Amino acid sequence: MSSNNIILLSVRPKYADKIFEQRKTVELRRVRPKYLQKGDLVLIYVSSPIQALAGAFKVEQVVEKPLKKLWPMVKTKAGVTRQEFNAYYEGVSMGVGIFFKEIWQLPEPIALHTLKQQARLFQPPQSFRYARESELALPSVANLIAAVT
């Protein structure tokens, strides 16, 4: 698997919990990761206050739709209310849904400070970013990828 097919995705703690509890099977985004497609791997970075790499999921499909068409597809799968959906997409007419399956949760999340110790240039994603080869080679990250591929 090349780094073009692995992204780091920043997820708020309450939504990460829903992913790992399998109560959320689609991640909503305002911007579509250009190269993300079915079968690709997404590494879940849980944002502040957790600040840790916590697991991964495999992409089932990526859809980009007008919001009126996206909501019916995701309303029972995104772990958000209609009000949260509307607030998140305020000011845009299109939305992205990353549908996923095969969720893996690390028994012990890898804290940001540990990631930075292992790779000085490691920066958590603001929203998402493609993983660098050097990050994929980190022992903790490589072990996660080996477990899921």
PDB file of C-alpha atoms in Angstrom:
ATOM      1  CA  MET A   1       0.000   0.000   0.000  1.00  0.00           C
ATOM      2  CA  SER A   2       1.533   3.333  -0.983  1.00  0.00           C
ATOM      3  CA  SER A   3       1.300   6.523   1.044  1.00  0.00           C
ATOM      4  CA  ASN A   4      -1.040   7.979  -1.609  1.00  0.00           C
ATOM      5  CA  ASN A   5      -3.629   5.476  -0.400  1.00  0.00           C
ATOM      6  CA  ILE A   6      -3.273   6.141   3.326  1.00  0.00           C
ATOM      7  CA  ILE A   7      -4.530   9.333   4.890  1.00  0.00           C
ATOM      8  CA  LEU A   8      -4.427  10.711   8.405  1.00  0.00           C
ATOM      9  CA  LEU A   9      -7.854  11.993   9.327  1.00  0.00           C
ATOM     10  CA  SER A  10      -8.446  14.260  12.308  1.00  0.00           C
ATOM     11  CA  VAL A  11     -11.640  13.303  14.152  1.00  0.00           C
ATOM     12  CA  ARG A  12     -13.137  14.908  17.245  1.00  0.00           C
ATOM     13  CA  PRO A  13     -13.188  12.609  20.298  1.00  0.00           C
ATOM     14  CA  LYS A  14     -16.968  12.179  20.458  1.00  0.00           C
ATOM     15  CA  TYR A  15     -17.108  11.089  16.812  1.00  0.00           C
ATOM     16  CA  ALA A  16     -14.062   8.821  17.169  1.00  0.00           C
ATOM     17  CA  ASP A  17     -15.862   7.093  20.054  1.00  0.00           C
ATOM     18  CA  LYS A  18     -18.891   6.539  17.816  1.00  0.00           C
ATOM     19  CA  ILE A  19     -16.648   5.090  15.089  1.00  0.00           C
ATOM     20  CA  PHE A  20     -15.011   2.630  17.476  1.00  0.00           C
ATOM     21  CA  GLU A  21     -18.407   1.718  18.978  1.00  0.00           C
ATOM     22  CA  GLN A  22     -19.585   1.098  15.390  1.00  0.00           C
ATOM     23  CA  ARG A  23     -22.408   3.608  15.794  1.00  0.00           C
ATOM     24  CA  LYS A  24     -20.901   5.755  13.016  1.00  0.00           C
ATOM     25  CA  THR A  25     -20.055   4.288   9.605  1.00  0.00           C
ATOM     26  CA  VAL A  26     -19.629   7.414   7.508  1.00  0.00           C
ATOM     27  CA  GLU A  27     -17.323  10.365   8.101  1.00  0.00           C
ATOM     28  CA  LEU A  28     -18.519  13.738   6.828  1.00  0.00           C
ATOM     29  CA  ARG A  29     -16.142  16.199   5.231  1.00  0.00           C
ATOM     30  CA  ARG A  30     -16.435  19.547   3.492  1.00  0.00           C
ATOM     31  CA  VAL A  31     -13.525  18.753   1.156  1.00  0.00           C
ATOM     32  CA  ARG A  32     -13.041  15.473  -0.696  1.00  0.00           C
ATOM     33  CA  PRO A  33      -9.601  13.888  -0.352  1.00  0.00           C
ATOM     34  CA  LYS A  34      -8.710  13.853  -4.053  1.00  0.00           C
ATOM     35  CA  TYR A  35      -7.084  10.410  -4.256  1.00  0.00           C
ATOM     36  CA  LEU A  36      -9.138   8.564  -1.631  1.00  0.00           C
ATOM     37  CA  GLN A  37     -11.050   5.595  -3.018  1.00  0.00           C
ATOM     38  CA  LYS A  38     -12.582   2.250  -2.104  1.00  0.00           C
ATOM     39  CA  GLY A  39     -10.155  -0.036  -0.277  1.00  0.00           C
ATOM     40  CA  ASP A  40      -7.865   2.753   0.923  1.00  0.00           C
ATOM     41  CA  LEU A  41      -6.811   2.997   4.553  1.00  0.00           C
ATOM     42  CA  VAL A  42      -7.645   5.913   6.845  1.00  0.00           C
ATOM     43  CA  LEU A  43      -5.659   6.376  10.058  1.00  0.00           C
ATOM     44  CA  ILE A  44      -7.805   7.971  12.752  1.00  0.00           C
ATOM     45  CA  TYR A  45      -6.087  10.775  14.653  1.00  0.00           C
ATOM     46  CA  VAL A  46      -8.271  11.868  17.577  1.00  0.00           C
ATOM     47  CA  SER A  47      -8.005  15.619  18.039  1.00  0.00           C
ATOM     48  CA  SER A  48      -7.676  17.666  21.235  1.00  0.00           C
ATOM     49  CA  PRO A  49      -7.809  16.971  24.108  1.00  0.00           C
ATOM     50  CA  ILE A  50      -6.906  13.328  23.292  1.00  0.00           C
ATOM     51  CA  GLN A  51      -4.273  14.066  20.598  1.00  0.00           C
ATOM     52  CA  ALA A  52      -3.433  10.487  19.613  1.00  0.00           C
ATOM     53  CA  LEU A  53      -3.491   8.039  16.740  1.00  0.00           C
ATOM     54  CA  ALA A  54      -6.242   5.674  17.845  1.00  0.00           C
ATOM     55  CA  GLY A  55      -7.053   3.310  14.982  1.00  0.00           C
ATOM     56  CA  ALA A  56      -7.987   2.950  11.356  1.00  0.00           C
ATOM     57  CA  PHE A  57     -10.738   2.029   8.941  1.00  0.00           C
ATOM     58  CA  LYS A  58     -11.000   0.834   5.372  1.00  0.00           C
ATOM     59  CA  VAL A  59     -12.894   2.992   2.858  1.00  0.00           C
ATOM     60  CA  GLU A  60     -16.013   1.407   1.350  1.00  0.00           C
ATOM     61  CA  GLN A  61     -16.907   4.364  -0.883  1.00  0.00           C
ATOM     62  CA  VAL A  62     -16.523   8.133  -1.134  1.00  0.00           C
ATOM     63  CA  VAL A  63     -19.468  10.212  -2.309  1.00  0.00           C
ATOM     64  CA  GLU A  64     -19.705  13.909  -3.080  1.00  0.00           C
ATOM     65  CA  LYS A  65     -23.279  15.120  -3.344  1.00  0.00           C
ATOM     66  CA  PRO A  66     -25.465  18.180  -2.965  1.00  0.00           C
ATOM     67  CA  LEU A  67     -26.432  18.405   0.710  1.00  0.00           C
ATOM     68  CA  LYS A  68     -30.104  17.629  -0.014  1.00  0.00           C
ATOM     69  CA  LYS A  69     -29.022  14.284  -1.515  1.00  0.00           C
ATOM     70  CA  LEU A  70     -26.234  13.560   0.979  1.00  0.00           C
ATOM     71  CA  TRP A  71     -28.384  13.846   4.125  1.00  0.00           C
ATOM     72  CA  PRO A  72     -30.744  10.940   3.257  1.00  0.00           C
ATOM     73  CA  MET A  73     -27.684   8.738   2.575  1.00  0.00           C
ATOM     74  CA  VAL A  74     -25.964   9.507   5.891  1.00  0.00           C
ATOM     75  CA  LYS A  75     -28.651  10.432   8.416  1.00  0.00           C
ATOM     76  CA  THR A  76     -28.614   7.043  10.168  1.00  0.00           C
ATOM     77  CA  LYS A  77     -24.873   6.452   9.690  1.00  0.00           C
ATOM     78  CA  ALA A  78     -23.019   9.708  10.456  1.00  0.00           C
ATOM     79  CA  GLY A  79     -23.660  10.026  14.187  1.00  0.00           C
ATOM     80  CA  VAL A  80     -24.945  13.591  13.846  1.00  0.00           C
ATOM     81  CA  THR A  81     -28.301  15.310  14.105  1.00  0.00           C
ATOM     82  CA  ARG A  82     -29.789  17.234  11.206  1.00  0.00           C
ATOM     83  CA  GLN A  83     -28.907  20.456  13.059  1.00  0.00           C
ATOM     84  CA  GLU A  84     -25.258  19.380  13.429  1.00  0.00           C
ATOM     85  CA  PHE A  85     -25.187  18.382   9.745  1.00  0.00           C
ATOM     86  CA  ASN A  86     -26.575  21.773   8.674  1.00  0.00           C
ATOM     87  CA  ALA A  87     -24.193  23.679  10.954  1.00  0.00           C
ATOM     88  CA  TYR A  88     -21.160  21.732   9.698  1.00  0.00           C
ATOM     89  CA  TYR A  89     -21.982  22.372   6.052  1.00  0.00           C
ATOM     90  CA  GLU A  90     -23.095  25.987   6.497  1.00  0.00           C
ATOM     91  CA  GLY A  91     -21.958  28.077   3.536  1.00  0.00           C
ATOM     92  CA  VAL A  92     -21.393  25.184   1.120  1.00  0.00           C
ATOM     93  CA  SER A  93     -23.757  23.364  -1.212  1.00  0.00           C
ATOM     94  CA  MET A  94     -21.857  20.071  -1.614  1.00  0.00           C
ATOM     95  CA  GLY A  95     -20.758  17.587   1.017  1.00  0.00           C
ATOM     96  CA  VAL A  96     -18.559  14.515   1.156  1.00  0.00           C
ATOM     97  CA  GLY A  97     -19.311  11.227   2.856  1.00  0.00           C
ATOM     98  CA  ILE A  98     -16.533   8.699   3.459  1.00  0.00           C
ATOM     99  CA  PHE A  99     -18.310   5.384   4.055  1.00  0.00           C
ATOM    100  CA  PHE A 100     -16.197   2.795   5.812  1.00  0.00           C
ATOM    101  CA  LYS A 101     -16.019  -0.727   7.162  1.00  0.00           C
ATOM    102  CA  GLU A 102     -13.436  -2.867   8.913  1.00  0.00           C
ATOM    103  CA  ILE A 103     -12.666  -0.610  11.853  1.00  0.00           C
ATOM    104  CA  TRP A 104      -9.565  -1.235  13.970  1.00  0.00           C
ATOM    105  CA  GLN A 105      -8.940   0.359  17.353  1.00  0.00           C
ATOM    106  CA  LEU A 106      -5.506   0.349  18.896  1.00  0.00           C
ATOM    107  CA  PRO A 107      -5.471  -1.183  22.395  1.00  0.00           C
ATOM    108  CA  GLU A 108      -3.382   1.809  23.459  1.00  0.00           C
ATOM    109  CA  PRO A 109      -3.608   5.001  21.359  1.00  0.00           C
ATOM    110  CA  ILE A 110      -0.282   6.463  20.235  1.00  0.00           C
ATOM    111  CA  ALA A 111       0.021   9.887  21.842  1.00  0.00           C
ATOM    112  CA  LEU A 112       1.104  12.898  19.820  1.00  0.00           C
ATOM    113  CA  HIS A 113       4.254  13.342  21.917  1.00  0.00           C
ATOM    114  CA  THR A 114       5.252   9.724  21.149  1.00  0.00           C
ATOM    115  CA  LEU A 115       4.636  10.240  17.431  1.00  0.00           C
ATOM    116  CA  LYS A 116       6.784  13.394  17.549  1.00  0.00           C
ATOM    117  CA  GLN A 117       9.549  11.543  19.410  1.00  0.00           C
ATOM    118  CA  GLN A 118       9.577   8.868  16.728  1.00  0.00           C
ATOM    119  CA  ALA A 119       9.364  11.347  13.839  1.00  0.00           C
ATOM    120  CA  ARG A 120      10.451  14.871  14.662  1.00  0.00           C
ATOM    121  CA  LEU A 121       8.541  16.323  11.726  1.00  0.00           C
ATOM    122  CA  PHE A 122       5.242  14.605  12.553  1.00  0.00           C
ATOM    123  CA  GLN A 123       2.353  17.053  12.451  1.00  0.00           C
ATOM    124  CA  PRO A 124      -1.230  16.052  13.192  1.00  0.00           C
ATOM    125  CA  PRO A 125      -3.665  16.725  10.354  1.00  0.00           C
ATOM    126  CA  GLN A 126      -5.860  19.822  10.579  1.00  0.00           C
ATOM    127  CA  SER A 127      -8.619  17.996   8.699  1.00  0.00           C
ATOM    128  CA  PHE A 128      -6.833  15.321   6.692  1.00  0.00           C
ATOM    129  CA  ARG A 129      -3.552  14.799   4.927  1.00  0.00           C
ATOM    130  CA  TYR A 130      -1.790  12.023   3.076  1.00  0.00           C
ATOM    131  CA  ALA A 131       0.600  10.008   5.227  1.00  0.00           C
ATOM    132  CA  ARG A 132       4.316  10.370   4.534  1.00  0.00           C
ATOM    133  CA  GLU A 133       6.497   7.312   3.916  1.00  0.00           C
ATOM    134  CA  SER A 134       8.567   8.212   7.001  1.00  0.00           C
ATOM    135  CA  GLU A 135       5.425   8.165   9.170  1.00  0.00           C
ATOM    136  CA  LEU A 136       4.307   4.829   7.758  1.00  0.00           C
ATOM    137  CA  ALA A 137       7.702   3.399   8.729  1.00  0.00           C
ATOM    138  CA  LEU A 138       7.305   4.331  12.418  1.00  0.00           C
ATOM    139  CA  PRO A 139       7.122   1.073  14.381  1.00  0.00           C
ATOM    140  CA  SER A 140       3.795   1.872  16.029  1.00  0.00           C
ATOM    141  CA  VAL A 141       2.200   2.991  12.748  1.00  0.00           C
ATOM    142  CA  ALA A 142       3.725   0.127  10.746  1.00  0.00           C
ATOM    143  CA  ASN A 143       2.321  -2.359  13.296  1.00  0.00           C
ATOM    144  CA  LEU A 144      -1.155  -0.855  12.921  1.00  0.00           C
ATOM    145  CA  ILE A 145      -0.951  -0.986   9.129  1.00  0.00           C
ATOM    146  CA  ALA A 146       0.320  -4.578   9.224  1.00  0.00           C
ATOM    147  CA  ALA A 147      -2.616  -5.550  11.435  1.00  0.00           C
ATOM    148  CA  VAL A 148      -5.185  -4.117   9.031  1.00  0.00           C
ATOM    149  CA  THR A 149      -3.773  -5.031   5.633  1.00  0.00           C
TER     150      THR A 149
END
